[in-house]
Coordinates of N, CA and C in Angstrom, one line a residue:
X1 N -33.9 -79.8 38.1 CA -34.4 -80.9 39.0 C -35.5 -81.5 38.0
X2 N -34.8 -82.9 38.0 CA -35.3 -83.5 37.5 C -37.2 -84.1 37.7
X3 N -37.6 -84.9 36.4 CA -38.9 -84.8 36.9 C -39.4 -85.9 37.8
X4 N -40.7 -85.6 38.6 CA -41.0 -86.5 39.7 C -42.4 -87.3 39.0
X5 N -42.1 -88.7 39.4 CA -42.8 -89.3 38.4 C -43.9 -90.1 39.4
X6 N -43.5 -90.4 40.6 CA -44.4 -91.0 41.9 C -43.8 -89.5 43.3
X7 N -45.1 -89.9 44.3 CA -44.9 -88.8 45.3 C -46.0 -89.5 46.4
X8 N -45.6 -89.1 47.5 CA -46.4 -89.9 48.7 C -47.5 -88.4 48.8
X9 N -48.9 -89.2 49.2 CA -49.9 -88.4 49.2 C -49.7 -87.5 50.4
X10 N -49.1 -87.7 51.0 CA -48.6 -86.7 52.3 C -48.1 -85.5 52.4
X11 N -46.6 -86.1 51.4 CA -45.9 -84.7 50.8 C -46.7 -84.0 49.4
X12 N -47.8 -84.6 49.1 CA -48.1 -84.0 47.8 C -49.0 -83.0 47.9
X13 N -49.8 -83.3 49.3 CA -51.5 -82.9 49.7 C -50.8 -81.4 50.4
X14 N -49.1 -81.7 51.1 CA -48.9 -80.5 51.8 C -48.2 -79.6 51.1
X15 N -47.8 -79.8 49.6 CA -46.9 -79.0 49.2 C -47.6 -78.3 48.1
X16 N -48.8 -78.8 48.2 CA -50.3 -78.1 46.9 C -50.5 -77.2 47.9
X17 N -50.5 -77.4 49.4 CA -51.6 -76.6 50.2 C -52.3 -76.9 50.4
X18 N -53.3 -78.2 50.7 CA -54.2 -78.4 51.5 C -54.3 -78.8 52.4
X19 N -52.8 -79.2 53.3 CA -52.9 -79.0 54.9 C -51.5 -77.6 55.2
X20 N -51.9 -77.2 55.9 CA -50.5 -76.6 56.7 C -49.2 -76.9 56.9
X21 N -48.9 -78.0 57.3 CA -47.9 -79.0 57.6 C -47.6 -80.4 57.0
X22 N -46.3 -81.0 56.9 CA -46.4 -82.0 56.2 C -47.0 -83.2 57.7
X23 N -46.8 -82.8 58.5 CA -47.2 -83.6 60.0 C -48.8 -83.7 59.6
X24 N -49.6 -82.9 59.6 CA -51.0 -82.6 59.6 C -51.4 -83.2 58.7
X25 N -50.6 -83.4 57.3 CA -51.2 -84.4 56.2 C -50.6 -85.8 56.6
X26 N -49.8 -85.9 57.1 CA -49.5 -87.6 57.7 C -50.8 -87.8 58.7
X27 N -51.2 -86.6 59.6 CA -52.0 -87.1 60.7 C -54.1 -87.3 60.1
X28 N -53.7 -86.6 58.8 CA -55.1 -86.7 58.0 C -55.6 -88.0 57.9
X29 N -54.1 -88.7 57.2 CA -54.0 -89.3 56.9 C -54.1 -90.9 57.2
X30 N -53.6 -91.1 58.5 CA -53.9 -92.1 59.5 C -55.1 -92.0 60.4
X31 N -55.8 -90.7 60.0 CA -57.4 -90.9 60.9 C -57.8 -91.1 59.5
X32 N -57.6 -91.6 58.5 CA -58.9 -91.6 57.7 C -59.5 -91.0 56.7
X33 N -59.1 -89.1 56.8 CA -59.4 -87.8 56.4 C -59.2 -88.1 54.5
X34 N -58.2 -88.8 54.1 CA -57.7 -88.9 52.6 C -57.9 -89.9 51.9
X35 N -58.0 -89.9 50.9 CA -58.4 -91.1 50.1 C -58.6 -90.9 48.9
X36 N -57.6 -91.7 48.3 CA -57.1 -91.2 46.4 C -57.6 -92.6 46.0
X37 N -58.2 -92.3 45.1 CA -59.3 -93.2 44.4 C -60.3 -93.7 44.6
X38 N -60.8 -93.3 45.5 CA -62.0 -93.5 46.4 C -61.1 -94.6 47.6
X39 N -60.1 -94.7 47.8 CA -59.4 -96.1 48.5 C -58.7 -95.5 49.8
X40 N -58.9 -95.5 50.6 CA -58.2 -95.1 52.2 C -56.9 -95.0 52.1
X41 N -56.3 -93.8 52.0 CA -54.4 -93.5 52.2 C -53.7 -93.5 53.5
X42 N -52.5 -94.2 53.1 CA -51.7 -94.1 53.8 C -50.8 -93.0 53.6
X43 N -50.0 -92.3 54.8 CA -49.0 -91.5 54.5 C -48.6 -91.6 53.3
X44 N -47.9 -92.7 53.3 CA -47.0 -93.4 51.8 C -47.7 -93.2 50.5
X45 N -49.2 -94.0 50.1 CA -49.8 -93.9 49.5 C -48.9 -92.9 48.0
X46 N -48.8 -93.6 46.8 CA -48.1 -93.2 45.9 C -48.8 -92.2 44.9
X47 N -49.1 -91.0 44.7 CA -50.1 -90.8 43.8 C -49.2 -89.9 42.4
X48 N -50.4 -90.3 41.2 CA -49.7 -89.9 40.1 C -50.9 -89.1 39.6
X49 N -49.8 -88.7 38.1 CA -50.7 -87.5 37.2 C -52.3 -88.2 37.3
X50 N -53.1 -87.5 37.3 CA -54.7 -88.5 37.1 C -55.5 -88.7 38.3
X51 N -54.7 -89.3 39.1 CA -55.1 -89.7 40.3 C -56.5 -88.9 41.2
X52 N -57.7 -89.4 41.5 CA -58.3 -88.1 42.5 C -58.4 -88.1 44.0
X53 N -58.0 -87.4 44.5 CA -57.7 -87.2 45.8 C -58.7 -86.7 46.6
X54 N -59.5 -87.6 47.6 CA -60.7 -86.6 48.3 C -60.2 -86.5 49.8
X55 N -60.2 -85.0 50.1 CA -59.4 -84.4 51.5 C -60.6 -83.9 52.3
X56 N -60.7 -84.7 53.5 CA -62.1 -83.9 54.6 C -61.3 -83.4 55.3
X57 N -61.4 -81.9 55.9 CA -60.8 -81.4 56.7 C -61.6 -80.5 56.9
X58 N -61.7 -80.1 58.9 CA -62.8 -79.3 59.3 C -64.1 -79.6 58.7
X59 N -65.3 -78.4 58.4 CA -66.5 -78.8 57.6 C -66.3 -78.9 56.1
X60 N -64.9 -78.6 55.5 CA -65.2 -79.0 54.3 C -64.4 -80.3 53.5
X61 N -64.8 -80.6 52.2 CA -64.6 -81.5 51.4 C -63.7 -81.1 50.4
X62 N -62.5 -81.6 50.1 CA -62.1 -81.2 49.1 C -61.9 -82.1 47.9
X63 N -62.2 -82.5 46.5 CA -61.7 -83.2 45.7 C -60.9 -82.7 44.7
X64 N -59.6 -83.4 44.7 CA -58.8 -82.4 43.4 C -58.2 -84.2 42.2
X65 N -57.9 -83.4 41.3 CA -57.8 -84.3 40.2 C -56.1 -83.7 40.1
X66 N -54.9 -85.0 40.4 CA -53.5 -84.1 40.3 C -53.5 -83.9 38.8
X67 N -52.8 -83.1 38.6 CA -52.1 -82.9 37.4 C -50.6 -82.5 37.4
X68 N -49.9 -82.3 38.3 CA -48.6 -82.2 38.0 C -48.0 -82.6 39.7
X69 N -46.8 -83.7 39.6 CA -46.0 -83.5 40.7 C -45.3 -83.3 41.5
X70 N -45.1 -82.4 42.5 CA -44.5 -82.1 43.5 C -44.0 -82.6 44.5
X71 N -43.1 -82.4 45.3 CA -42.8 -82.4 46.7 C -42.1 -81.5 47.2
X72 N -42.1 -80.0 46.9 CA -41.4 -78.9 47.7 C -42.5 -77.9 48.2
X73 N -42.8 -77.7 48.7 CA -43.6 -76.5 49.1 C -43.2 -75.3 48.0
X74 N -44.4 -74.7 47.2 CA -44.3 -73.8 46.4 C -45.1 -72.5 46.6
X75 N -45.3 -71.5 46.0 CA -46.3 -70.7 46.0 C -47.5 -70.9 45.7
X76 N -48.5 -70.0 46.4 CA -50.2 -70.6 46.5 C -50.3 -70.5 44.9
X77 N -50.0 -69.5 43.8 CA -50.1 -69.9 42.2 C -49.3 -70.7 41.2
X78 N -48.5 -71.6 42.2 CA -47.8 -72.8 41.7 C -48.5 -73.5 42.0
X79 N -48.9 -74.0 42.7 CA -49.5 -74.7 43.3 C -51.1 -74.9 43.2
X80 N -51.6 -74.2 42.7 CA -53.2 -74.2 42.0 C -53.0 -75.2 40.2
X81 N -52.1 -74.5 40.0 CA -51.7 -75.4 38.4 C -51.4 -76.5 38.9
X82 N -50.9 -77.4 39.8 CA -50.9 -79.0 40.5 C -51.9 -79.7 40.6
X83 N -53.1 -79.1 40.3 CA -54.2 -80.1 40.6 C -55.6 -79.4 40.2
X84 N -56.6 -79.9 39.6 CA -57.6 -79.4 39.3 C -58.6 -79.6 40.4
X85 N -59.2 -78.4 40.6 CA -60.1 -78.5 41.7 C -62.0 -79.3 41.4
X86 N -61.7 -80.1 42.0 CA -63.5 -80.7 41.4 C -64.2 -81.2 42.9
X87 N -63.8 -79.6 43.8 CA -64.5 -79.6 45.2 C -66.3 -79.4 45.3
X88 N -67.0 -79.8 45.8 CA -68.5 -79.0 46.5 C -68.5 -78.1 47.0
X89 N -69.5 -76.9 46.4 CA -69.4 -75.8 46.2 C -69.7 -75.7 47.8
X90 N -68.9 -74.5 48.2 CA -69.3 -74.6 50.0 C -70.6 -73.3 50.7
X91 N -71.3 -74.4 51.8 CA -72.5 -73.5 51.7 C -72.4 -72.0 52.4
X92 N -73.3 -71.4 51.6 CA -73.2 -70.1 51.8 C -73.3 -69.6 53.5
X93 N -72.8 -68.8 54.4 CA -72.6 -68.6 56.2 C -74.1 -68.5 56.1
X94 N -75.1 -68.2 55.4 CA -76.9 -67.7 56.2 C -77.5 -69.0 56.1
X95 N -76.8 -70.0 55.4 CA -77.8 -71.2 55.4 C -77.3 -72.1 56.3
X96 N -75.9 -72.1 57.1 CA -75.6 -72.8 57.8 C -76.5 -72.3 59.4
X97 N -77.2 -73.3 59.8 CA -78.6 -72.9 61.2 C -77.4 -72.9 62.1
X98 N -77.5 -72.1 63.0 CA -76.6 -71.9 64.4 C -77.2 -72.5 65.5
X99 N -76.7 -73.8 65.8 CA -78.0 -74.6 67.1 C -77.1 -74.3 68.2
X100 N -78.1 -74.2 69.3 CA -78.1 -74.0 70.7 C -77.6 -72.8 71.2
X101 N -77.5 -72.1 70.5 CA -77.1 -70.9 71.2 C -77.9 -70.2 72.1
X102 N -77.2 -69.8 73.9 CA -78.3 -69.2 74.5 C -78.1 -67.6 74.9
X103 N -79.0 -67.0 75.6 CA -79.0 -65.7 75.7 C -77.8 -65.9 76.2
X104 N -77.3 -64.0 76.6 CA -75.9 -63.6 77.0 C -76.6 -63.7 79.0
X105 N -76.3 -64.2 80.1 CA -76.8 -64.1 80.9 C -77.9 -65.4 81.6
X106 N -77.8 -66.2 80.7 CA -79.1 -66.6 80.6 C -78.6 -67.8 82.4
X107 N -77.3 -68.1 82.2 CA -77.0 -68.9 82.9 C -76.9 -70.3 82.5
X108 N -76.6 -71.0 83.7 CA -76.4 -72.9 83.2 C -77.5 -73.4 82.9
X109 N -77.5 -73.7 81.7 CA -78.4 -74.8 80.8 C -78.8 -75.9 81.7
X110 N -80.2 -76.0 82.1 CA -80.7 -77.2 83.1 C -80.6 -78.5 82.0
X111 N -80.4 -79.5 83.2 CA -81.0 -81.0 82.2 C -81.3 -81.0 81.0
X112 N -82.6 -80.5 80.9 CA -83.5 -80.6 80.2 C -82.9 -79.8 78.8
X113 N -82.5 -78.6 79.1 CA -82.0 -77.8 78.1 C -81.0 -77.8 77.4
X114 N -79.8 -78.7 78.2 CA -78.8 -79.6 77.8 C -79.4 -80.4 76.8
X115 N -80.0 -81.5 77.1 CA -80.8 -82.4 76.1 C -81.1 -82.0 75.1
X116 N -82.2 -81.0 75.2 CA -82.8 -80.3 73.6 C -81.4 -79.6 72.9
X117 N -80.4 -78.7 73.5 CA -79.5 -78.5 72.6 C -78.7 -79.5 71.6
X118 N -78.3 -80.8 73.0 CA -77.5 -81.9 71.9 C -78.5 -82.4 71.0
X119 N -79.8 -82.8 71.4 CA -80.7 -82.6 69.5 C -80.6 -82.1 68.5
X120 N -80.6 -81.0 68.9 CA -80.3 -80.2 68.3 C -78.9 -79.9 67.0
X121 N -78.0 -80.6 67.4 CA -76.8 -80.5 67.5 C -76.4 -81.8 66.3
X122 N -77.4 -82.7 66.9 CA -77.1 -84.2 66.3 C -76.3 -85.0 66.9
X123 N -75.8 -85.1 68.4 CA -75.4 -85.7 69.2 C -76.0 -86.8 69.5

């Protein structure tokens, strides 16, 4: 198999298992959740070894440095060897505050309760 010198960012992030599907990787690029070297990346943006890729998904941000280019999806152990993970540590579950949980059977929140819940959630 010939050595790849450039790869599309959507194909590369999917192949190293940062996204479950290639269409999800493309959608994240179009939505602005993927950055290459600090710049917003379109799905067809080319990556080369040494590029820094920021991927924001869910409540977690991943920061990876491209080590090796692949365009076919591979096993997890091979995929990990294709990038250097510089992601910030995930906060422990007990430090994440639960906002706006109500007691079971308390009924619908009143307008005042709803506003207090939204304020707690940061809306």
